[in-house]
């Protein structure tokens, strides 16, 4: 592939060697959004990403951690003016985290409202077993002219893809999603001009090791097969979508 690759959701600070993970992504020339799970982690991520051309750090408060980290929302708000990128944020209604679901909704609502007031933020959003509620909250609190949402590892229905698209959302997809035949209808429903790629590394694996940003090429290859195009053209499409999402540039 000759086009630059895009990994719009990766946890570089969760690799054994954070510095090396950033260096590899930069050396590979992959536009990488390194998300954080707590605002306490953002400063170091930003410090390592700031001098690079290809790596950007997102300010997050992961829904799975809200039960124990809800108090960090104040720090999240304090740091928000320093970054354009927000994530990982959202909702998780899975069995392990449902007990904090009401608090998750409170935190996510405040995040959306704060981003709307700030304008121009790009959010990568978690929506496990909570797609409808996430979309309801995005519609209520973050008008599409105030910020943009990328739905990470989306597991909703084709009808929810249509609704999310109407709300201005993009979708970041990874190889695990594309290899799951149960998700074919949803994956195919995503408009080609709203597709981005991700690894969600190190939570996905390839050849017995955690994926790295450069491994996002496998998602590009899978998308090319399902969309009846070449890998080079698919990579160019994803890059064009990224530029469209970001507007004035990366």
Coordinates of C-alpha atoms in Angstrom, one line a residue:
X1 CA 0.0 0.0 0.0
X2 CA 1.3 3.4 -0.9
X3 CA -1.2 5.5 1.0
X4 CA -0.7 6.4 4.6
X5 CA -2.5 4.1 7.1
X6 CA -4.9 5.2 9.8
X7 CA -5.2 3.7 13.3
X8 CA -7.9 5.8 14.9
X9 CA -8.1 3.9 18.2
X10 CA -5.1 2.4 19.9
X11 CA -3.9 2.3 23.5
X12 CA -0.2 3.0 23.1
X13 CA 0.3 3.6 26.8
X14 CA -0.8 0.0 27.5
X15 CA 2.0 -1.6 25.6
X16 CA 5.0 -2.9 27.7
X17 CA 7.2 0.0 26.3
X18 CA 5.1 3.1 25.8
X19 CA 8.0 5.1 24.3
X20 CA 8.8 2.4 21.8
X21 CA 5.2 2.0 20.8
X22 CA 5.0 5.7 20.0
X23 CA 8.3 5.5 18.1
X24 CA 7.2 2.5 16.0
X25 CA 3.9 4.2 15.1
X26 CA 5.7 7.4 14.0
X27 CA 8.4 5.5 12.1
X28 CA 5.7 3.5 10.3
X29 CA 4.0 6.7 9.2
X30 CA 0.6 5.5 10.6
X31 CA -1.7 8.3 11.7
X32 CA -2.4 7.0 15.2
X33 CA -4.9 8.2 17.8
X34 CA -3.6 7.0 21.1
X35 CA -6.6 7.0 23.5
X36 CA -6.4 7.1 27.2
X37 CA -8.7 5.5 29.8
X38 CA -8.2 8.1 32.5
X39 CA -7.3 11.8 32.4
X40 CA -4.4 11.1 34.7
X41 CA -2.8 9.3 31.8
X42 CA -3.2 12.1 29.3
X43 CA -0.2 14.2 30.1
X44 CA 2.4 11.5 29.4
X45 CA 0.6 10.5 26.3
X46 CA 0.5 14.1 25.1
X47 CA 4.2 14.6 26.0
X48 CA 5.3 11.7 23.8
X49 CA 2.9 12.4 20.9
X50 CA 3.4 16.2 20.7
X51 CA 6.8 16.1 18.9
X52 CA 5.6 13.5 16.3
X53 CA 4.0 14.0 12.9
X54 CA 1.7 11.1 13.0
X55 CA 0.6 10.4 16.7
X56 CA -2.0 12.3 18.5
X57 CA -3.2 11.8 22.1
X58 CA -6.9 11.7 23.1
X59 CA -8.2 12.7 26.5
X60 CA -10.4 9.9 27.9
X61 CA -12.4 8.7 30.8
X62 CA -13.3 5.1 30.0
X63 CA -16.9 4.0 30.9
X64 CA -15.5 0.8 32.4
X65 CA -13.6 2.9 34.9
X66 CA -16.3 5.4 35.8
X67 CA -17.3 3.3 38.8
X68 CA -13.9 4.1 40.4
X69 CA -12.7 7.2 38.5
X70 CA -15.9 9.3 38.3
X71 CA -14.1 12.0 40.4
X72 CA -11.6 12.5 37.6
X73 CA -14.2 14.2 35.5
X74 CA -13.1 17.5 37.0
X75 CA -9.5 16.9 35.8
X76 CA -10.9 15.8 32.4
X77 CA -12.6 19.2 32.1
X78 CA -9.5 21.1 33.2
X79 CA -7.4 19.4 30.5
X80 CA -9.9 19.5 27.6
X81 CA -8.8 23.0 26.3
X82 CA -5.4 21.4 25.6
X83 CA -6.5 18.8 23.1
X84 CA -8.8 18.4 20.1
X85 CA -9.2 14.7 20.6
X86 CA -11.4 13.0 23.2
X87 CA -11.4 9.3 24.0
X88 CA -12.0 6.7 25.1
X89 CA -15.4 7.8 26.4
X90 CA -18.9 6.4 26.1
X91 CA -21.1 3.8 27.7
X92 CA -20.8 0.1 28.6
X93 CA -23.9 -1.8 29.6
X94 CA -22.2 -5.2 29.7
X95 CA -22.7 -7.3 32.8
X96 CA -19.4 -6.5 34.5
X97 CA -20.1 -2.7 34.3
X98 CA -23.8 -2.3 34.4
X99 CA -23.8 -1.4 38.1
X100 CA -22.2 1.9 37.2
X101 CA -24.4 2.5 34.2
X102 CA -26.3 5.4 35.7
X103 CA -23.0 7.1 36.6
X104 CA -21.6 6.4 33.2
X105 CA -24.6 8.2 31.6
X106 CA -24.1 11.1 33.9
X107 CA -20.4 11.4 33.1
X108 CA -20.9 10.8 29.3
X109 CA -23.6 13.5 29.2
X110 CA -21.3 16.0 30.9
X111 CA -18.5 15.1 28.5
X112 CA -20.8 15.6 25.5
X113 CA -22.1 18.9 26.8
X114 CA -18.6 20.2 27.6
X115 CA -17.4 19.2 24.2
X116 CA -20.4 21.0 22.6
X117 CA -19.5 24.1 24.4
X118 CA -15.9 23.9 23.5
X119 CA -16.7 23.2 19.8
X120 CA -14.5 21.3 17.3
X121 CA -13.7 18.2 19.4
X122 CA -13.3 14.8 17.8
X123 CA -14.6 12.0 20.1
X124 CA -13.9 8.2 19.8
X125 CA -16.8 6.6 21.6
X126 CA -17.4 3.2 23.2
X127 CA -21.0 1.9 23.0
X128 CA -21.1 -1.7 24.2
X129 CA -24.7 -2.9 24.6
X130 CA -25.7 0.7 24.7
X131 CA -25.9 1.9 21.1
X132 CA -29.3 3.4 21.2
X133 CA -28.6 5.3 24.4
X134 CA -25.3 6.6 23.1
X135 CA -27.0 7.8 19.9
X136 CA -29.8 9.4 21.9
X137 CA -27.3 11.2 24.0
X138 CA -25.2 12.4 21.1
X139 CA -28.3 13.7 19.4
X140 CA -29.4 15.5 22.5
X141 CA -26.1 16.9 23.7
X142 CA -23.6 17.2 20.8
X143 CA -25.0 18.8 17.6
X144 CA -23.0 17.8 14.5
X145 CA -21.9 21.4 14.0
X146 CA -20.3 21.4 17.5
X147 CA -18.2 18.3 17.4
X148 CA -17.7 14.9 15.6
X149 CA -18.2 11.4 16.9
X150 CA -16.3 8.3 15.7
X151 CA -18.0 5.1 16.9
X152 CA -15.3 2.7 17.9
X153 CA -15.7 -1.1 17.4
X154 CA -19.4 -0.5 16.6
X155 CA -21.7 -3.5 17.3
X156 CA -25.1 -1.9 16.6
X157 CA -27.6 -2.9 13.9
X158 CA -27.8 -1.7 10.3
X159 CA -30.7 0.6 11.3
X160 CA -28.5 2.1 14.0
X161 CA -25.7 2.6 11.4
X162 CA -28.2 4.6 9.4
X163 CA -29.2 6.7 12.4
X164 CA -25.6 7.3 13.4
X165 CA -24.7 8.4 9.9
X166 CA -27.6 10.9 9.9
X167 CA -26.2 12.3 13.1
X168 CA -22.8 12.8 11.4
X169 CA -21.0 9.9 13.0
X170 CA -18.0 8.0 11.6
X171 CA -17.1 4.4 12.4
X172 CA -13.6 2.9 13.1
X173 CA -13.4 -0.8 12.3
X174 CA -10.8 -3.4 13.0
X175 CA -9.9 -6.8 11.7
X176 CA -11.7 -8.7 14.5
X177 CA -14.9 -6.9 13.6
X178 CA -14.5 -7.6 9.9
X179 CA -13.7 -11.3 10.5
X180 CA -16.9 -11.9 12.5
X181 CA -19.7 -13.1 10.1
X182 CA -22.4 -12.1 12.6
X183 CA -21.4 -8.5 12.0
X184 CA -21.4 -8.7 8.2
X185 CA -24.7 -6.8 7.7
X186 CA -23.7 -4.0 10.1
X187 CA -20.2 -3.7 8.6
X188 CA -21.6 -3.6 5.1
X189 CA -24.2 -0.9 6.1
X190 CA -21.5 1.6 7.0
X191 CA -21.2 4.2 4.2
X192 CA -17.8 4.0 2.6
X193 CA -17.2 7.7 3.2
X194 CA -17.7 7.3 6.9
X195 CA -15.1 4.4 7.4
X196 CA -12.0 4.7 9.4
X197 CA -9.7 1.9 10.5
X198 CA -8.4 1.0 14.0
X199 CA -6.5 -1.8 15.8
X200 CA -7.7 -1.2 19.4
X201 CA -4.3 -2.6 20.3
X202 CA -3.1 -4.1 22.5
X203 CA -6.6 -5.7 22.9
X204 CA -6.5 -7.4 19.5
X205 CA -3.8 -9.8 18.4
X206 CA -2.1 -10.9 15.2
X207 CA 0.4 -13.8 14.9
X208 CA 0.3 -14.4 18.6
X209 CA 1.2 -10.9 19.7
X210 CA -0.7 -7.7 20.3
X211 CA -1.5 -5.7 17.2
X212 CA 0.5 -2.6 16.5
X213 CA -0.7 0.4 14.5
X214 CA 1.0 -0.8 11.3
X215 CA -1.1 -4.0 11.5
X216 CA -4.1 -1.9 10.6
X217 CA -3.2 -2.8 7.0
X218 CA -5.1 -6.1 7.6
X219 CA -8.3 -4.2 8.2
X220 CA -7.7 -2.2 5.0
X221 CA -7.2 -5.5 3.1
X222 CA -10.4 -6.9 4.5
X223 CA -12.4 -3.7 3.7
X224 CA -11.0 -3.8 0.2
X225 CA -12.3 -7.3 -0.4
X226 CA -15.7 -6.6 1.0
X227 CA -16.0 -3.3 -0.9
X228 CA -14.7 -4.7 -4.2
X229 CA -11.8 -2.3 -4.5
X230 CA -8.0 -2.5 -4.2
X231 CA -6.1 -2.2 -1.0
X232 CA -4.4 1.0 -2.3
X233 CA -7.8 2.6 -3.1
X234 CA -9.2 1.6 0.2
X235 CA -6.3 3.1 2.1
X236 CA -6.7 6.3 0.1
X237 CA -10.5 6.3 0.9
X238 CA -9.8 5.9 4.7
X239 CA -7.2 8.7 4.5
X240 CA -9.6 11.0 2.7
X241 CA -12.3 10.2 5.3
X242 CA -9.9 11.1 8.0
X243 CA -9.1 14.5 6.4
X244 CA -12.9 15.1 5.9
X245 CA -13.5 14.3 9.6
X246 CA -10.7 16.7 10.8
X247 CA -11.6 19.5 8.4
X248 CA -8.7 21.9 8.3
X249 CA -6.2 19.1 8.6
X250 CA -4.5 16.6 10.9

